[in-house]
mmCIF file of C-alpha atoms and ligand atoms in Angstrom:
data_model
loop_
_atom_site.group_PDB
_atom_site.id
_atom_site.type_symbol
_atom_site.label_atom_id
_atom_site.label_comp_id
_atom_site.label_asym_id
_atom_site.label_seq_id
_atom_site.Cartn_x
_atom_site.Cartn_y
_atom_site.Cartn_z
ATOM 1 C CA UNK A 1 -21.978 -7.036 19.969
ATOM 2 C CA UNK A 2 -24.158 -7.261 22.972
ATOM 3 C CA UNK A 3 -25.773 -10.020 23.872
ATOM 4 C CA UNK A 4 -28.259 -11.053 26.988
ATOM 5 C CA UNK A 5 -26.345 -13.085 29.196
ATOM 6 C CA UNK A 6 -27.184 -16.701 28.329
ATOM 7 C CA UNK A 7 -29.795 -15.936 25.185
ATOM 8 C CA UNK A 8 -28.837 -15.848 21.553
ATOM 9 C CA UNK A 9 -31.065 -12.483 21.296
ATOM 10 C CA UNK A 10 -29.392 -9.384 20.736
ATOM 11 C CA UNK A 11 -30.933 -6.666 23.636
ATOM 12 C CA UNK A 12 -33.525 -4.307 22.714
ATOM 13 C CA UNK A 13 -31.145 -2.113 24.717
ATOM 14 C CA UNK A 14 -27.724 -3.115 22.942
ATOM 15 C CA UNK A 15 -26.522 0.360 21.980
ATOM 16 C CA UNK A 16 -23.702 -1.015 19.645
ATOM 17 C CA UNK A 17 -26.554 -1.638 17.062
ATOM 18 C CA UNK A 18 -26.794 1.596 15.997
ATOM 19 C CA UNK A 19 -26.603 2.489 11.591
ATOM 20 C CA UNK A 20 -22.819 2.250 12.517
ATOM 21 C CA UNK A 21 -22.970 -1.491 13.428
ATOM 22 C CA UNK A 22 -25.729 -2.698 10.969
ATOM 23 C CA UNK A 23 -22.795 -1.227 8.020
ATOM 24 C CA UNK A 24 -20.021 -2.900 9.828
ATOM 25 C CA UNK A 25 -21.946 -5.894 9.627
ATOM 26 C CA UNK A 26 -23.063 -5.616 6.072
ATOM 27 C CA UNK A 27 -19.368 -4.772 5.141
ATOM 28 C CA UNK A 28 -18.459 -7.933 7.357
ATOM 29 C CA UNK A 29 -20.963 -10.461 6.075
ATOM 30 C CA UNK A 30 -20.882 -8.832 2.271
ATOM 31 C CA UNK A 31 -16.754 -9.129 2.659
ATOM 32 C CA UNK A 32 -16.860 -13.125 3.406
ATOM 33 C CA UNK A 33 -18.115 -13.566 0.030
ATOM 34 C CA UNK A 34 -16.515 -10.568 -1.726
ATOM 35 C CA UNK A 35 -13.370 -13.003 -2.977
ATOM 36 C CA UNK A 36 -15.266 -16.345 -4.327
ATOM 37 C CA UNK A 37 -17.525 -13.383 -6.274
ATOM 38 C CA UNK A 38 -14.670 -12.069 -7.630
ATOM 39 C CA UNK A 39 -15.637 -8.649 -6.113
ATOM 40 C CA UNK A 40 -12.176 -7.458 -5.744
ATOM 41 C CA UNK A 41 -10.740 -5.341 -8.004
ATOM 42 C CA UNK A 42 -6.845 -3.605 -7.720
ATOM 43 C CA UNK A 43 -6.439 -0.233 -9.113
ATOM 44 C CA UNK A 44 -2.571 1.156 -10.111
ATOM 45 C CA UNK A 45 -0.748 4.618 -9.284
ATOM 46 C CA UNK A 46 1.854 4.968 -10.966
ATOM 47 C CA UNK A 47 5.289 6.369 -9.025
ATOM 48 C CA UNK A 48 7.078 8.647 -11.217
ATOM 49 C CA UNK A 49 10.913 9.489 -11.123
ATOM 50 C CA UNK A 50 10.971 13.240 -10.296
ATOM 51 C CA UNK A 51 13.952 14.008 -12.302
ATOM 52 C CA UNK A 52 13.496 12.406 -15.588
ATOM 53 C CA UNK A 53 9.759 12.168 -15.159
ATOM 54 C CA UNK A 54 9.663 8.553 -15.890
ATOM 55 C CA UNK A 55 6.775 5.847 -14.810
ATOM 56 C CA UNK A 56 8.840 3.913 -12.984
ATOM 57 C CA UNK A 57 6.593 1.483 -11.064
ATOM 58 C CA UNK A 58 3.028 1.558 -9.363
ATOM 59 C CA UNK A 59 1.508 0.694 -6.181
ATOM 60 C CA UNK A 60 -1.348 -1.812 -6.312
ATOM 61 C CA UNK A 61 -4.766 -0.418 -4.491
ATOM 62 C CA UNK A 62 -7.574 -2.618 -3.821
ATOM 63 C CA UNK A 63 -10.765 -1.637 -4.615
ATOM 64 C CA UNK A 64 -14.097 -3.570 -3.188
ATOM 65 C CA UNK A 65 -16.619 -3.565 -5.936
ATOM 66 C CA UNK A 66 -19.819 -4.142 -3.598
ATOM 67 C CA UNK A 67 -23.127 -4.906 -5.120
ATOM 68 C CA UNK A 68 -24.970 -2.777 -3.412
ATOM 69 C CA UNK A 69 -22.397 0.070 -1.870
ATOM 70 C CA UNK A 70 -20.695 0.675 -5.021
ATOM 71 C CA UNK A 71 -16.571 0.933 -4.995
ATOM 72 C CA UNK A 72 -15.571 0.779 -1.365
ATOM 73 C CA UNK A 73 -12.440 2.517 -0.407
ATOM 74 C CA UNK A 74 -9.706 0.508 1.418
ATOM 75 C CA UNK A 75 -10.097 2.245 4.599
ATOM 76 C CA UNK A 76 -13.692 1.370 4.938
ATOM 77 C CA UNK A 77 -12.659 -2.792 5.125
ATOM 78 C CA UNK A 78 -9.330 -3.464 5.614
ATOM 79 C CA UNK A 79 -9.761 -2.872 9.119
ATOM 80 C CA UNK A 80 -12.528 -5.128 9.195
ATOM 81 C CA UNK A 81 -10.735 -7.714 7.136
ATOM 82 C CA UNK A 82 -7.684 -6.602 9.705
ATOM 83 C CA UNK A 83 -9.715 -7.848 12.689
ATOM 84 C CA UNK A 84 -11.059 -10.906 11.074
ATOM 85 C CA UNK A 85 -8.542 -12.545 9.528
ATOM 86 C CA UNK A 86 -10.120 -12.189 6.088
ATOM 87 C CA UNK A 87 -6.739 -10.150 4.825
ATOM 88 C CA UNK A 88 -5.174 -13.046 4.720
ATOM 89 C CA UNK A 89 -7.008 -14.665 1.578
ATOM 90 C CA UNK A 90 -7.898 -11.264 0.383
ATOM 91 C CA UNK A 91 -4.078 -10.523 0.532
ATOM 92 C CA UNK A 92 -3.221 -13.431 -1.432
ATOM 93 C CA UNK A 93 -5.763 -12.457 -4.168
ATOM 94 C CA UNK A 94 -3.709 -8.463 -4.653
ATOM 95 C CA UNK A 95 -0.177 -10.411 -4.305
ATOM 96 C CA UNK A 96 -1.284 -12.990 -7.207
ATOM 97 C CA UNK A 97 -3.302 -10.296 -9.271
ATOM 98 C CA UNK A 98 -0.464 -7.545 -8.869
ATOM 99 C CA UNK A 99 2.310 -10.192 -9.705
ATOM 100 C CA UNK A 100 0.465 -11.403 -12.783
ATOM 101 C CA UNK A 101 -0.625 -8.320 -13.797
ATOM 102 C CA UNK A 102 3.127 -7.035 -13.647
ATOM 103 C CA UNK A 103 4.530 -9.544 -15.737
ATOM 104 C CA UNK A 104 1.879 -9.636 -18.309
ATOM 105 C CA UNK A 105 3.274 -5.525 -18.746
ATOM 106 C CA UNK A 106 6.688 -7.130 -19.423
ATOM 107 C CA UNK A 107 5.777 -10.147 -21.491
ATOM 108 C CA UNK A 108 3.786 -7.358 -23.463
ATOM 109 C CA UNK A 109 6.960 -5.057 -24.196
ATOM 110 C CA UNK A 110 6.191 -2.497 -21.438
ATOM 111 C CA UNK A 111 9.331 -0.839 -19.690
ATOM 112 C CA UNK A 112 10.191 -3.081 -16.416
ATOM 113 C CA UNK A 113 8.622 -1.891 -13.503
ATOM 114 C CA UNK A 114 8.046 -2.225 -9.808
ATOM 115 C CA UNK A 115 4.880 -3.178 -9.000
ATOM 116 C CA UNK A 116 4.541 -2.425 -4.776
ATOM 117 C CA UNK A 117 1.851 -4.655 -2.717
ATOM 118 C CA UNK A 118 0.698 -2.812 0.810
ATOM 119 C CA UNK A 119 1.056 -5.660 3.570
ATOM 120 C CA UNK A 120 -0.878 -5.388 6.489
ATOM 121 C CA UNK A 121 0.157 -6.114 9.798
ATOM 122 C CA UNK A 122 -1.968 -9.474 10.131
ATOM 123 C CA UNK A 123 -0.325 -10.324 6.911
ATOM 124 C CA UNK A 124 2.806 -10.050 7.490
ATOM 125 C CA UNK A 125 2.970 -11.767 10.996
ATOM 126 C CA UNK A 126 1.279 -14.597 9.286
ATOM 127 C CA UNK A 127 2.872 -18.301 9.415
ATOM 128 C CA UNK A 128 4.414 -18.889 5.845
ATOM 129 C CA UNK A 129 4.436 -15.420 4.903
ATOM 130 C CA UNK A 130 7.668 -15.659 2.714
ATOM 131 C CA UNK A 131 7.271 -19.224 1.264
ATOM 132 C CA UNK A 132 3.672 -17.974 0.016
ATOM 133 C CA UNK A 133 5.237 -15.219 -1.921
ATOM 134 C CA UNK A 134 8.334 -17.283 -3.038
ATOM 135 C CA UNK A 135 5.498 -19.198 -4.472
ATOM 136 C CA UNK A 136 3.729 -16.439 -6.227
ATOM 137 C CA UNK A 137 7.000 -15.200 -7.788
ATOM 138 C CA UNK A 138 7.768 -18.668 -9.016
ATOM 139 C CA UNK A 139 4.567 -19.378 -10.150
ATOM 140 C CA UNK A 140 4.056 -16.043 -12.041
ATOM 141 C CA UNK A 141 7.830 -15.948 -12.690
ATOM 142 C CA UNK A 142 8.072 -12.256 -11.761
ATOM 143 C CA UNK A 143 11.798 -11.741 -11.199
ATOM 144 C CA UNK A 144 11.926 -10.867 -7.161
ATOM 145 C CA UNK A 145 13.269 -7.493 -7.722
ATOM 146 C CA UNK A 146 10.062 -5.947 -9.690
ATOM 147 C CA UNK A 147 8.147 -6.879 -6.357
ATOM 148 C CA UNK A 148 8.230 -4.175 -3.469
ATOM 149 C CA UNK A 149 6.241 -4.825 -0.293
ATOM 150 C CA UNK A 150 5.263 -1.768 1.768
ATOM 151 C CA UNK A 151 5.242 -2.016 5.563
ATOM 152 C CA UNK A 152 4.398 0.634 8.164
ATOM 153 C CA UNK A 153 6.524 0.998 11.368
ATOM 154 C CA UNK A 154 3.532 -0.670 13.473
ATOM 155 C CA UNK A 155 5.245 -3.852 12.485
ATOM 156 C CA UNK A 156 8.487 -2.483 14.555
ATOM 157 C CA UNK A 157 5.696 -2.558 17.866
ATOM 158 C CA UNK A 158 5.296 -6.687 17.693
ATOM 159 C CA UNK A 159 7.584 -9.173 17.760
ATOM 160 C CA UNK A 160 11.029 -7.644 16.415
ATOM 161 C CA UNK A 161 13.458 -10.571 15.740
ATOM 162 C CA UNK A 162 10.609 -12.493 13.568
ATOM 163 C CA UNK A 163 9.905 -8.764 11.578
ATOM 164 C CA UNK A 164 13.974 -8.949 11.236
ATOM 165 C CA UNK A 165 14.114 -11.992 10.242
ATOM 166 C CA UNK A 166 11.122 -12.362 7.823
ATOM 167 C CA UNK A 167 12.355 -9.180 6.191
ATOM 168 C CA UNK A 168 16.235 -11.011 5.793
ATOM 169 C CA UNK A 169 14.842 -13.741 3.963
ATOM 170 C CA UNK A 170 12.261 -11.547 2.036
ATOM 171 C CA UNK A 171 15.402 -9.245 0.909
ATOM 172 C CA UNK A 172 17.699 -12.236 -0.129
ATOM 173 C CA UNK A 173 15.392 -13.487 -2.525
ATOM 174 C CA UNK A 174 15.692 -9.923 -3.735
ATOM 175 C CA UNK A 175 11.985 -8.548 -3.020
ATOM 176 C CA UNK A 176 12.183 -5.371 -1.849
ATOM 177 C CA UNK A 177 10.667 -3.284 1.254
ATOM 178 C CA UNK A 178 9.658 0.111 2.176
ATOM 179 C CA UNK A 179 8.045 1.648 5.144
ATOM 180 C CA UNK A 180 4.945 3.601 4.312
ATOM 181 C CA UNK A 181 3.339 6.680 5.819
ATOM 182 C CA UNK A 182 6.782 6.961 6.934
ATOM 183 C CA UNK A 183 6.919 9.607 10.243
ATOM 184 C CA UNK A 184 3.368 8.811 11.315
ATOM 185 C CA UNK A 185 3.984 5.990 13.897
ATOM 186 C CA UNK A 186 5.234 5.544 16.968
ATOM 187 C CA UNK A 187 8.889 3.728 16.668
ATOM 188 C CA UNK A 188 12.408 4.606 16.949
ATOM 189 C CA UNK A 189 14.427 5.162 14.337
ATOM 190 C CA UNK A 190 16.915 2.905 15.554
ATOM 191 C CA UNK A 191 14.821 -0.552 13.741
ATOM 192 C CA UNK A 192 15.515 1.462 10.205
ATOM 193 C CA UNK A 193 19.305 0.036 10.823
ATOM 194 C CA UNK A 194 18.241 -3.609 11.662
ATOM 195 C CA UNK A 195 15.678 -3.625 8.383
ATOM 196 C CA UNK A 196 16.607 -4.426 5.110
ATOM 197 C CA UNK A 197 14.931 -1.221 3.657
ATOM 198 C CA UNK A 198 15.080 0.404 0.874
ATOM 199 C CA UNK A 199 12.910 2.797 0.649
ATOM 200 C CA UNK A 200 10.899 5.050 3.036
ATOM 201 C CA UNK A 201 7.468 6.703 1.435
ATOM 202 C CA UNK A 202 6.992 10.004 3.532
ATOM 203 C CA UNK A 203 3.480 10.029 3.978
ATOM 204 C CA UNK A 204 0.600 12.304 2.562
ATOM 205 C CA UNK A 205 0.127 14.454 5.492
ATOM 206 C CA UNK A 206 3.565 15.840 5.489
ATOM 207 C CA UNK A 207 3.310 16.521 1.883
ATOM 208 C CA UNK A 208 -0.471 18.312 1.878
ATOM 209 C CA UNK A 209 0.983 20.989 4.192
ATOM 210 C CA UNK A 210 4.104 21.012 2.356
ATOM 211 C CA UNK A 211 4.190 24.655 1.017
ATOM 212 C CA UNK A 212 3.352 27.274 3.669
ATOM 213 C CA UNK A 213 4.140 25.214 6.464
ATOM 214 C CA UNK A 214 7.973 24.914 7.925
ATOM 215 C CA UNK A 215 7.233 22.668 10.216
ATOM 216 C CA UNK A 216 6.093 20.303 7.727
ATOM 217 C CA UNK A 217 8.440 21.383 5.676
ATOM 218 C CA UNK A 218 11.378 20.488 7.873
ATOM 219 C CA UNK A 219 10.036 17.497 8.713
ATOM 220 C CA UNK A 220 10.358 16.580 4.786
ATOM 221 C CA UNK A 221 13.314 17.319 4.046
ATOM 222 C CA UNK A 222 14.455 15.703 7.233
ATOM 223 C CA UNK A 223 13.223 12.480 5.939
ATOM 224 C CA UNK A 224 14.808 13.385 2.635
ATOM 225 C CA UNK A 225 18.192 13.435 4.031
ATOM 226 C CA UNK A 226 17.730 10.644 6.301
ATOM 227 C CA UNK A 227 16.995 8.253 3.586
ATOM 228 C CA UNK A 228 20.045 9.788 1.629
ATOM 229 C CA UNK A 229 22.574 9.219 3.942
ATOM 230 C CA UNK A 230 20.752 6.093 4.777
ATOM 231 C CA UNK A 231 21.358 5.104 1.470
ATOM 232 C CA UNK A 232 17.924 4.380 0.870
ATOM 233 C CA UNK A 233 15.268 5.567 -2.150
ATOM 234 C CA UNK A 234 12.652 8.227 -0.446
ATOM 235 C CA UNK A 235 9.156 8.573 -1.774
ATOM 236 C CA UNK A 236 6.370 11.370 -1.591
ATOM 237 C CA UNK A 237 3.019 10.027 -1.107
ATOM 238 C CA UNK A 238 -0.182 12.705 -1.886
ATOM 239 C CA UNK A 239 1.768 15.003 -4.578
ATOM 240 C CA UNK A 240 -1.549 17.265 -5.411
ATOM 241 C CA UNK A 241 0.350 20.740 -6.756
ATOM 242 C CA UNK A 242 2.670 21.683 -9.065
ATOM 243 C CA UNK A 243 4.474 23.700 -6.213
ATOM 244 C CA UNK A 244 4.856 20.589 -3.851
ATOM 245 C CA UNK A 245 6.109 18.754 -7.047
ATOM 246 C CA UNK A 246 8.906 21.704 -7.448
ATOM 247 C CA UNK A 247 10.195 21.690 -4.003
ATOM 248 C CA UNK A 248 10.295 17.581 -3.536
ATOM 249 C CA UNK A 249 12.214 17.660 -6.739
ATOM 250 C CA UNK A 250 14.657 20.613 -5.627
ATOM 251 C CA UNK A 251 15.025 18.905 -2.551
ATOM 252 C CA UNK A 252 16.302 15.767 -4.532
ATOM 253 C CA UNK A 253 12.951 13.770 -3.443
ATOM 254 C CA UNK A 254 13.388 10.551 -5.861
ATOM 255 C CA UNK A 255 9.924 9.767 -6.720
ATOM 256 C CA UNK A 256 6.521 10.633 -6.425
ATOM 257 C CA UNK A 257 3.048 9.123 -5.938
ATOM 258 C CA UNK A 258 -0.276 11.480 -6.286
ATOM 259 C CA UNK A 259 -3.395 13.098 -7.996
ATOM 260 C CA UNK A 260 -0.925 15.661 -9.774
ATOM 261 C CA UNK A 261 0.272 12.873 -12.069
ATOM 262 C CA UNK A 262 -2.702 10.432 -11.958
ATOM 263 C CA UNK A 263 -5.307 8.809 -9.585
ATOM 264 C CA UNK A 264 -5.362 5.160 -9.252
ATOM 265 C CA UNK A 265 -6.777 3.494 -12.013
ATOM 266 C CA UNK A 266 -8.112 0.476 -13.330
ATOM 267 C CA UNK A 267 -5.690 -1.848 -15.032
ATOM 268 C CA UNK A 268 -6.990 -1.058 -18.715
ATOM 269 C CA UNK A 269 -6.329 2.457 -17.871
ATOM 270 C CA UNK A 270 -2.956 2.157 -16.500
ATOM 271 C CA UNK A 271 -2.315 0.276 -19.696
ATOM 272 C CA UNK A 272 -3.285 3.126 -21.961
ATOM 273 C CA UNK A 273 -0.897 5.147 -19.962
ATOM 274 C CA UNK A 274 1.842 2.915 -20.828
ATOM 275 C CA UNK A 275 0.869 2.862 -24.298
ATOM 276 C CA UNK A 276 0.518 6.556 -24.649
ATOM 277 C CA UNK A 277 4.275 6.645 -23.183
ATOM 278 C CA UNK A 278 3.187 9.623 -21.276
ATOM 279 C CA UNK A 279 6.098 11.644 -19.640
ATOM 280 C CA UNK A 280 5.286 14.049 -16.255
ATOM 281 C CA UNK A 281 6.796 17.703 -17.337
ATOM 282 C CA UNK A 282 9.703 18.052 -15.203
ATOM 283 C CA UNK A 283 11.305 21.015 -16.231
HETATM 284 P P1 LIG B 301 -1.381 3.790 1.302
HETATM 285 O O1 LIG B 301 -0.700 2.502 1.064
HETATM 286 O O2 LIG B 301 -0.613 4.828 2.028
HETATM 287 O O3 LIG B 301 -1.844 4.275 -0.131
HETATM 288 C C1 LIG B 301 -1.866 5.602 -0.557
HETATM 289 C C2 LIG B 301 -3.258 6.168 -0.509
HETATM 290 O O4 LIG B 301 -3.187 7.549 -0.866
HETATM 291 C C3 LIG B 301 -4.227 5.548 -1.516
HETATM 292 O O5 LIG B 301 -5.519 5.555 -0.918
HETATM 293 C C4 LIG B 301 -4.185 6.540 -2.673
HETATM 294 O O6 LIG B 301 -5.350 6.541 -3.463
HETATM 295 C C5 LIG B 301 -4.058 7.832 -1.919
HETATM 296 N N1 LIG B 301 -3.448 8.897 -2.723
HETATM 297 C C6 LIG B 301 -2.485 8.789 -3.664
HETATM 298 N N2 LIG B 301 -2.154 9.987 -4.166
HETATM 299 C C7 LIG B 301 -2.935 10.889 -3.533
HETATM 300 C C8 LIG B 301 -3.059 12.327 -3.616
HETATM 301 O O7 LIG B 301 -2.391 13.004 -4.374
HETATM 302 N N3 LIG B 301 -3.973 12.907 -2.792
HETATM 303 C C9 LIG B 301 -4.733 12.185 -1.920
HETATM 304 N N4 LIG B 301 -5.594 12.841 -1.164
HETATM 305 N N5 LIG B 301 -4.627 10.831 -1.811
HETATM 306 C C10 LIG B 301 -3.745 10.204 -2.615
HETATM 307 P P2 LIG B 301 -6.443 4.274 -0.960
HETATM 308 O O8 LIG B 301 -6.311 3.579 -2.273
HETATM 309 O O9 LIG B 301 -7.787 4.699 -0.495
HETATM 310 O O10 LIG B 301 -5.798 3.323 0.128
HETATM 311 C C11 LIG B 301 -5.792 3.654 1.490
HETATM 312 C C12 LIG B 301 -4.974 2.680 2.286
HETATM 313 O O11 LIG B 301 -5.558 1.376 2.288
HETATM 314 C C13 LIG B 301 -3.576 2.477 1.739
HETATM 315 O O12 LIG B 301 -2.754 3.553 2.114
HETATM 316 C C14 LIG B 301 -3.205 1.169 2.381
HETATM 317 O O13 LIG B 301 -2.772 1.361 3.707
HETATM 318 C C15 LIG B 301 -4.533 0.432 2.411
HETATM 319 N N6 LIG B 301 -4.567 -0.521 1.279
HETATM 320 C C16 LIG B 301 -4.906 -0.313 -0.009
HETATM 321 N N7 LIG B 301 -4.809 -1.453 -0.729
HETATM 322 C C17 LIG B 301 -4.375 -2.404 0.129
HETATM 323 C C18 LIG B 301 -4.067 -3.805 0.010
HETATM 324 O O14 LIG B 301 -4.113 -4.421 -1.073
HETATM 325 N N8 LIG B 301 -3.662 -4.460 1.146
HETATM 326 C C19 LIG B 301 -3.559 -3.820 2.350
HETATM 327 N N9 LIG B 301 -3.150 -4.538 3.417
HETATM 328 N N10 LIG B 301 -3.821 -2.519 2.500
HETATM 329 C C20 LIG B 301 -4.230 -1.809 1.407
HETATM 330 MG MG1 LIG B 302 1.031 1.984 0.409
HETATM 331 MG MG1 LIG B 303 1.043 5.596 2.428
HETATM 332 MG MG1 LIG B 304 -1.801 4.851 4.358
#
């Protein structure tokens, strides 16, 4: 924002006020309220085992019902609620909602599943990160281990012994954590063997240029086979095709996440899924 030196009026001249700003500030001022108005709303995917074709879990997606905008994706405010601070509340809200939402599938005869929460950065280097989720588990009485939080490898760029640490205590209670959009930071490999992971989601981008592409394709199964001999679970994020689906699963992929099996949905809908006990075609 540009301001006259010593005025409280914006310049005629400010150039940051172009459309650009005016919607950043309508998304900041609108997203201040958007939790007391109970704007929020999380939408499921469902993560499918790619051998028996199993729902075995979902990832929680928040959705920002604005009154005006319509359904705002997640990457047009959680930056904004990044830079603000706001993700902290608003991250309370998905853990709480996912949690609840998770057990009410169990208490209601549903097969167990993981239900995984995105943490952001901000979140997760936020004082009384793991006591406010203890809290959440007790309080919903979730068993730990139906709770995965996601991470990216950003985290490894701040302070490493409190990421260590925080993720020791997080993975004793018996949470677990992946790393998502796995390949597309910057960090050495070397944290993977000081974090209590396990599971690494190879990200979308690998995947879209999966068939047709051996670079991509190397880089795939490379993560593949790390997370194998790692010992850890490996994910595909952005499955779109029925070819991608093939080759993940001949290359012993263990799951998959994307539009081939089902958009993110609404609760209600994700329920009907359950009910319908719908099975992905694997053979
Ligand atoms: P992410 O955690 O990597 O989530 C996966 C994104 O890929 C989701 O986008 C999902 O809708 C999309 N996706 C899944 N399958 C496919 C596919 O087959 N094709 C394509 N093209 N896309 C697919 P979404 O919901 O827009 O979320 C974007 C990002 O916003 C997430 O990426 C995550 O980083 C962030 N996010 C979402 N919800 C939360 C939240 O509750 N807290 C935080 N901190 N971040 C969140
Ligand atoms: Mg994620
Ligand atoms: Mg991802
Ligand atoms: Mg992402």
């Amino acid at each position: 924002r540009v301001k006259d030196k010593g005025s409280n009026h914006y310049s005629l001249y400010a150039p940051a006020m172009n459309m650009k700003g005016i919607e950043r500030l309508q998304l900041e001022n609108g997203l201040r309220h958007a939790l007391e108005r109970e704007e929020f709303v999380l939408y499921y995917q469902p993560r499918i085992n790619m051998q028996s074709g199993q729902i075995i879990g979902m990832e929680a997606l928040l959705r920002w019902n604005h009154p005006e905008l319509g359904l705002v994706p997640p990457g047009a405010f959680i930056p904004i609620a990044e830079e603000t601070g706001l993700i902290v509340p608003i991250g309370d809200w998905v853990l709480r909602t996912a949690l609840h939402q998770n057990k009410a599938w169990q208490d209601a005869g549903y097969p167990m599943m993981t239900v995984a929460v995105n943490l952001s950065p901000r979140q997760f280097l936020r004082q009384g990160l793991v006591e406010s989720i203890a809290k959440e588990l007790r309080e919903t009485g979730l068993h730990p281990s139906f709770l995965e939080l996601e991470i990216t490898e950003s985290l490894t760029m701040h302070d490493v012994e409190y990421t260590i640490r925080t993720l020791d205590e997080l993975s004793k209670m018996g949470v677990q954590i992946s790393i998502d959009d796995f390949g597309t930071g910057y960090s050495s490999l070397n944290y993977l063997k000081h974090f209590p992971v396990s599971t690494l989601k190879i990200d979308q981008s690998f995947v879209r240029e999966l068939i047709g592409d051996p670079y991509n394709a190397a880089i795939v199964t490379t993560v593949i086979h790390l997370a194998q001999s790692l010992q850890m679970k490996v994910i595909a994020e952005g499955v779109e095709t029925e070819e991608q689906f093939v080759y993940l699963r001949d290359h012993r992929c263990d799951e998959m996440q994307g539009f081939l099996f089902s958009r993110p949905i609404p609760a209600d809908q994700y329920e009907e899924l359950l009910r319908g006990n719908v099975m992905f075609e694997v053979s």
